[in-house]
Amino acid sequence: AQKITQTQPGMFVQEKEAVTLDCTYDTSDQSYGLFWYKQPSSGEMIFLIYQGSYDEQNATEGRYSLNFQKARKSANLVISASQLGDSAMYFCAMREGLGAGSYQLTFGKGTKLSVIP
Amino acid sequence: AAGVIQSPRHLIKEKRETATLKCYPIPRHDTVYWYQQGPGQDPQFLISFYEKMQSDKGSIPDRFSAQQFSDYHSELNMSSLELGDSALYFCASSGRGGTGELFFGEGSRLTVL
């Protein structure tokens, strides 16, 4: 079964508008972390925001916020005031277990966001 | 601030040749990860090292091997290259504590002809 599901292969948003990118996850762990990464056409993976499973408040980082609904196992990314430079592929990822050691990220299939002027 | 350094950035090889990718993690990071991202695909975990020991293995083909050296840099060795190995190969590193965020390098793009 897919551990991370991103149901929107592509999204369009008008410049200066807000947009929500969906992400649902599947895990039986109590401790886990959820991440969003941005991948522009140049290819690098840029960390945007993190939400821990025990965090009671939704994470925010500048124009990015994470709408975390634990009971529904969803971790949607909200980008406010979209800019042309936000056009990119966005990946939701999960790290199961917390603590030292190697815990690799599992990625969703990604959502390609296009910002329209 | 220092980031994860990968080399080479671009590599072109023929089928059945061998390729080696290098990764220099962020200083004091103790874990290195290798990911493979095919065209239009999500990154797939290959292998990771924690304190220079292999810690997790993902979908890494038997033709590939990797190691982490005493200075914490890592190398991914790929032999008998196939057309399907053409991909963007990411190295990432993470440190102790914190969120466990992976810091990615800019990737090495391998093209197999």
mmCIF file of C-alpha atoms in Angstrom:
data_model
loop_
_atom_site.group_PDB
_atom_site.id
_atom_site.type_symbol
_atom_site.label_atom_id
_atom_site.label_comp_id
_atom_site.label_asym_id
_atom_site.label_seq_id
_atom_site.Cartn_x
_atom_site.Cartn_y
_atom_site.Cartn_z
ATOM 1 C CA ALA A 1 0.000 0.000 0.000
ATOM 2 C CA GLN A 2 1.153 3.519 -0.723
ATOM 3 C CA LYS A 3 2.505 5.147 2.414
ATOM 4 C CA ILE A 4 2.179 8.659 1.027
ATOM 5 C CA THR A 5 -0.614 9.606 -1.359
ATOM 6 C CA GLN A 6 -0.723 12.834 -3.307
ATOM 7 C CA THR A 7 -3.897 12.768 -5.366
ATOM 8 C CA GLN A 8 -3.241 15.898 -7.439
ATOM 9 C CA PRO A 9 -0.743 15.239 -10.250
ATOM 10 C CA GLY A 10 -1.012 18.882 -11.309
ATOM 11 C CA MET A 11 -2.454 22.109 -9.935
ATOM 12 C CA PHE A 12 -2.862 25.631 -11.281
ATOM 13 C CA VAL A 13 -3.113 28.734 -9.125
ATOM 14 C CA GLN A 14 -3.377 32.412 -9.932
ATOM 15 C CA GLU A 15 -0.501 34.561 -8.750
ATOM 16 C CA LYS A 16 -1.157 36.048 -5.272
ATOM 17 C CA GLU A 17 -3.830 33.440 -4.497
ATOM 18 C CA ALA A 18 -3.510 30.675 -1.914
ATOM 19 C CA VAL A 19 -3.299 27.013 -2.875
ATOM 20 C CA THR A 20 -3.586 23.742 -0.951
ATOM 21 C CA LEU A 21 -1.654 20.643 -1.969
ATOM 22 C CA ASP A 22 -3.085 17.436 -0.572
ATOM 23 C CA CYS A 23 -1.184 14.675 1.177
ATOM 24 C CA THR A 24 -2.452 11.654 3.063
ATOM 25 C CA TYR A 25 -0.259 9.093 4.749
ATOM 26 C CA ASP A 26 -0.431 5.609 6.139
ATOM 27 C CA THR A 27 1.550 4.424 9.136
ATOM 28 C CA SER A 28 1.057 2.340 12.243
ATOM 29 C CA ASP A 29 3.859 4.130 14.086
ATOM 30 C CA GLN A 30 2.954 6.556 16.853
ATOM 31 C CA SER A 31 6.076 8.603 16.218
ATOM 32 C CA TYR A 32 6.613 9.935 12.743
ATOM 33 C CA GLY A 33 7.442 13.102 10.885
ATOM 34 C CA LEU A 34 5.953 14.645 7.790
ATOM 35 C CA PHE A 35 7.903 16.817 5.394
ATOM 36 C CA TRP A 36 7.253 18.848 2.292
ATOM 37 C CA TYR A 37 9.945 19.403 -0.297
ATOM 38 C CA LYS A 38 9.947 21.614 -3.383
ATOM 39 C CA GLN A 39 11.723 20.525 -6.539
ATOM 40 C CA PRO A 40 12.088 23.232 -9.207
ATOM 41 C CA SER A 41 12.860 22.323 -12.793
ATOM 42 C CA SER A 42 16.570 22.668 -11.991
ATOM 43 C CA GLY A 43 16.228 19.478 -9.944
ATOM 44 C CA GLU A 44 17.363 20.278 -6.415
ATOM 45 C CA MET A 45 15.215 19.204 -3.453
ATOM 46 C CA ILE A 46 14.407 22.110 -1.168
ATOM 47 C CA PHE A 47 13.035 21.510 2.330
ATOM 48 C CA LEU A 48 9.943 23.602 3.057
ATOM 49 C CA ILE A 49 8.264 22.532 6.278
ATOM 50 C CA TYR A 50 8.091 19.785 8.898
ATOM 51 C CA GLN A 51 5.338 18.466 11.173
ATOM 52 C CA GLY A 52 5.981 15.976 13.964
ATOM 53 C CA SER A 53 3.287 13.524 14.935
ATOM 54 C CA TYR A 54 3.262 14.845 18.496
ATOM 55 C CA ASP A 55 3.157 18.505 17.514
ATOM 56 C CA GLU A 56 -0.141 19.957 18.615
ATOM 57 C CA GLN A 57 0.082 23.078 16.522
ATOM 58 C CA ASN A 58 0.205 23.217 12.753
ATOM 59 C CA ALA A 59 3.659 24.073 11.443
ATOM 60 C CA THR A 60 4.216 27.378 9.658
ATOM 61 C CA GLU A 61 7.237 28.693 7.768
ATOM 62 C CA GLY A 62 6.708 32.047 6.130
ATOM 63 C CA ARG A 63 4.158 31.606 3.340
ATOM 64 C CA TYR A 64 3.999 27.862 3.951
ATOM 65 C CA SER A 65 1.734 26.216 6.484
ATOM 66 C CA LEU A 66 0.878 22.613 7.084
ATOM 67 C CA ASN A 67 -2.730 21.661 7.783
ATOM 68 C CA PHE A 68 -2.176 18.589 9.965
ATOM 69 C CA GLN A 69 -5.227 16.460 10.704
ATOM 70 C CA LYS A 70 -3.905 13.458 12.576
ATOM 71 C CA ALA A 71 -7.154 11.523 12.834
ATOM 72 C CA ARG A 72 -7.622 11.780 9.092
ATOM 73 C CA LYS A 73 -3.914 11.123 8.455
ATOM 74 C CA SER A 74 -3.589 14.145 6.270
ATOM 75 C CA ALA A 75 -0.846 16.758 6.058
ATOM 76 C CA ASN A 76 -1.826 19.283 3.413
ATOM 77 C CA LEU A 77 0.542 22.071 2.407
ATOM 78 C CA VAL A 78 -0.933 25.544 2.111
ATOM 79 C CA ILE A 79 0.978 28.157 0.151
ATOM 80 C CA SER A 80 -0.335 31.662 0.642
ATOM 81 C CA ALA A 81 0.130 34.559 -1.793
ATOM 82 C CA SER A 82 1.517 32.371 -4.588
ATOM 83 C CA GLN A 83 4.451 33.700 -6.564
ATOM 84 C CA LEU A 84 5.684 32.764 -10.029
ATOM 85 C CA GLY A 85 8.753 31.227 -8.406
ATOM 86 C CA ASP A 86 6.521 28.742 -6.602
ATOM 87 C CA SER A 87 5.998 26.861 -9.868
ATOM 88 C CA ALA A 88 7.640 23.503 -9.171
ATOM 89 C CA MET A 89 7.032 19.902 -8.194
ATOM 90 C CA TYR A 90 6.061 19.454 -4.546
ATOM 91 C CA PHE A 91 6.681 16.237 -2.669
ATOM 92 C CA CYS A 92 5.161 15.131 0.605
ATOM 93 C CA ALA A 93 7.343 12.702 2.548
ATOM 94 C CA MET A 94 7.186 10.741 5.783
ATOM 95 C CA ARG A 95 9.806 9.558 8.231
ATOM 96 C CA GLU A 96 8.628 6.754 10.502
ATOM 97 C CA GLY A 97 10.103 6.502 13.976
ATOM 98 C CA LEU A 98 12.059 9.232 15.672
ATOM 99 C CA GLY A 99 15.468 9.353 17.248
ATOM 100 C CA ALA A 100 19.009 8.758 16.215
ATOM 101 C CA GLY A 101 19.945 6.508 13.387
ATOM 102 C CA SER A 102 18.847 6.149 9.851
ATOM 103 C CA TYR A 103 15.196 6.621 9.106
ATOM 104 C CA GLN A 104 14.775 7.230 5.436
ATOM 105 C CA LEU A 105 12.005 9.330 3.958
ATOM 106 C CA THR A 106 9.255 7.805 1.863
ATOM 107 C CA PHE A 107 8.000 10.179 -0.800
ATOM 108 C CA GLY A 108 4.665 10.623 -2.497
ATOM 109 C CA LYS A 109 4.369 10.860 -6.284
ATOM 110 C CA GLY A 110 4.381 14.640 -6.157
ATOM 111 C CA THR A 111 2.143 17.482 -7.330
ATOM 112 C CA LYS A 112 3.239 19.799 -10.102
ATOM 113 C CA LEU A 113 2.183 23.332 -9.237
ATOM 114 C CA SER A 114 1.952 25.969 -11.945
ATOM 115 C CA VAL A 115 1.451 29.591 -10.944
ATOM 116 C CA ILE A 116 -0.327 31.681 -13.560
ATOM 117 C CA PRO A 117 0.474 35.396 -13.857
ATOM 118 C CA ALA B 1 26.344 27.422 5.601
ATOM 119 C CA ALA B 2 27.902 24.298 4.115
ATOM 120 C CA GLY B 3 25.526 22.079 2.195
ATOM 121 C CA VAL B 4 25.675 18.536 0.875
ATOM 122 C CA ILE B 5 28.121 18.381 -2.010
ATOM 123 C CA GLN B 6 27.706 15.873 -4.818
ATOM 124 C CA SER B 7 29.991 15.177 -7.714
ATOM 125 C CA PRO B 8 29.909 14.962 -10.591
ATOM 126 C CA ARG B 9 26.785 16.956 -11.347
ATOM 127 C CA HIS B 10 26.386 15.365 -14.747
ATOM 128 C CA LEU B 11 27.682 12.068 -16.052
ATOM 129 C CA ILE B 12 27.223 10.325 -19.380
ATOM 130 C CA LYS B 13 28.083 6.647 -19.686
ATOM 131 C CA GLU B 14 27.592 3.831 -22.149
ATOM 132 C CA LYS B 15 25.702 0.632 -21.352
ATOM 133 C CA ARG B 16 27.737 -1.881 -19.360
ATOM 134 C CA GLU B 17 30.137 0.797 -18.128
ATOM 135 C CA THR B 18 30.798 1.688 -14.505
ATOM 136 C CA ALA B 19 30.078 4.960 -12.712
ATOM 137 C CA THR B 20 30.982 6.334 -9.298
ATOM 138 C CA LEU B 21 29.135 9.156 -7.582
ATOM 139 C CA LYS B 22 30.527 10.995 -4.593
ATOM 140 C CA CYS B 23 28.795 12.711 -1.718
ATOM 141 C CA TYR B 24 30.171 14.968 0.996
ATOM 142 C CA PRO B 25 27.615 15.424 3.793
ATOM 143 C CA ILE B 26 27.141 18.487 5.909
ATOM 144 C CA PRO B 27 29.870 18.586 8.574
ATOM 145 C CA ARG B 28 28.919 16.745 11.784
ATOM 146 C CA HIS B 29 26.010 14.970 10.124
ATOM 147 C CA ASP B 30 26.178 11.286 10.990
ATOM 148 C CA THR B 31 23.787 9.775 8.444
ATOM 149 C CA VAL B 32 23.986 9.677 4.665
ATOM 150 C CA TYR B 33 21.240 8.547 2.316
ATOM 151 C CA TRP B 34 21.208 7.782 -1.399
ATOM 152 C CA TYR B 35 18.092 8.220 -3.509
ATOM 153 C CA GLN B 36 17.375 7.550 -7.163
ATOM 154 C CA GLN B 37 14.822 9.647 -9.050
ATOM 155 C CA GLY B 38 13.871 8.482 -12.529
ATOM 156 C CA PRO B 39 12.328 10.919 -15.035
ATOM 157 C CA GLY B 40 8.932 12.066 -13.778
ATOM 158 C CA GLN B 41 9.203 9.810 -10.718
ATOM 159 C CA ASP B 42 9.405 10.336 -6.985
ATOM 160 C CA PRO B 43 12.749 9.727 -5.268
ATOM 161 C CA GLN B 44 13.325 6.097 -4.336
ATOM 162 C CA PHE B 45 15.477 5.212 -1.362
ATOM 163 C CA LEU B 46 18.539 3.138 -2.211
ATOM 164 C CA ILE B 47 20.728 2.839 0.862
ATOM 165 C CA SER B 48 21.837 4.677 3.971
ATOM 166 C CA PHE B 49 24.780 4.791 6.346
ATOM 167 C CA TYR B 50 24.809 5.742 10.006
ATOM 168 C CA GLU B 51 28.193 6.437 11.554
ATOM 169 C CA LYS B 52 29.925 4.774 8.599
ATOM 170 C CA MET B 53 27.960 1.534 8.882
ATOM 171 C CA GLN B 54 25.256 0.529 6.424
ATOM 172 C CA SER B 55 21.994 0.967 8.274
ATOM 173 C CA ASP B 56 19.143 0.551 5.802
ATOM 174 C CA LYS B 57 18.791 -0.874 2.359
ATOM 175 C CA GLY B 58 16.053 -0.010 -0.074
ATOM 176 C CA SER B 59 15.579 -0.800 -3.726
ATOM 177 C CA ILE B 60 19.259 -0.818 -4.586
ATOM 178 C CA PRO B 61 20.166 -3.195 -7.432
ATOM 179 C CA ASP B 62 22.855 -5.808 -6.799
ATOM 180 C CA ARG B 63 24.945 -4.061 -9.471
ATOM 181 C CA PHE B 64 25.207 -1.052 -7.167
ATOM 182 C CA SER B 65 27.263 -0.775 -4.021
ATOM 183 C CA ALA B 66 27.999 2.047 -1.655
ATOM 184 C CA GLN B 67 30.190 2.826 1.279
ATOM 185 C CA GLN B 68 30.907 5.590 3.725
ATOM 186 C CA PHE B 69 34.478 6.465 4.512
ATOM 187 C CA SER B 70 36.217 7.564 7.694
ATOM 188 C CA ASP B 71 35.787 11.235 6.739
ATOM 189 C CA TYR B 72 32.033 10.563 6.348
ATOM 190 C CA HIS B 73 31.970 11.073 2.618
ATOM 191 C CA SER B 74 30.127 8.405 0.685
ATOM 192 C CA GLU B 75 30.440 6.864 -2.746
ATOM 193 C CA LEU B 76 27.846 5.067 -4.834
ATOM 194 C CA ASN B 77 29.356 2.634 -7.303
ATOM 195 C CA MET B 78 27.254 1.462 -10.226
ATOM 196 C CA SER B 79 28.421 -1.304 -12.534
ATOM 197 C CA SER B 80 27.073 -2.919 -15.712
ATOM 198 C CA LEU B 81 25.025 0.187 -16.341
ATOM 199 C CA GLU B 82 21.673 -0.189 -18.040
ATOM 200 C CA LEU B 83 19.532 2.355 -19.865
ATOM 201 C CA GLY B 84 17.094 2.259 -16.948
ATOM 202 C CA ASP B 85 19.767 3.529 -14.596
ATOM 203 C CA SER B 86 19.485 6.958 -16.194
ATOM 204 C CA ALA B 87 18.228 9.101 -13.349
ATOM 205 C CA LEU B 88 18.956 11.878 -10.915
ATOM 206 C CA TYR B 89 20.849 10.494 -7.936
ATOM 207 C CA PHE B 90 20.514 12.400 -4.715
ATOM 208 C CA CYS B 91 22.632 12.194 -1.650
ATOM 209 C CA ALA B 92 21.196 13.547 1.584
ATOM 210 C CA SER B 93 22.490 13.844 5.103
ATOM 211 C CA SER B 94 20.957 14.306 8.507
ATOM 212 C CA GLY B 95 22.269 15.036 11.959
ATOM 213 C CA ARG B 96 21.455 14.006 15.483
ATOM 214 C CA GLY B 97 18.235 15.154 17.069
ATOM 215 C CA GLY B 98 16.105 17.873 15.569
ATOM 216 C CA THR B 99 13.358 16.950 13.165
ATOM 217 C CA GLY B 100 15.339 14.393 11.237
ATOM 218 C CA GLU B 101 15.155 16.643 8.224
ATOM 219 C CA LEU B 102 17.180 15.374 5.297
ATOM 220 C CA PHE B 103 19.349 17.942 3.608
ATOM 221 C CA PHE B 104 19.704 17.082 -0.050
ATOM 222 C CA GLY B 105 22.547 17.744 -2.406
ATOM 223 C CA GLU B 106 21.848 19.148 -5.858
ATOM 224 C CA GLY B 107 21.949 15.673 -7.347
ATOM 225 C CA SER B 108 24.060 13.890 -9.931
ATOM 226 C CA ARG B 109 22.354 13.373 -13.254
ATOM 227 C CA LEU B 110 23.413 10.109 -14.872
ATOM 228 C CA THR B 111 22.608 9.448 -18.508
ATOM 229 C CA VAL B 112 23.260 5.969 -19.874
ATOM 230 C CA LEU B 113 23.429 5.733 -23.661
#
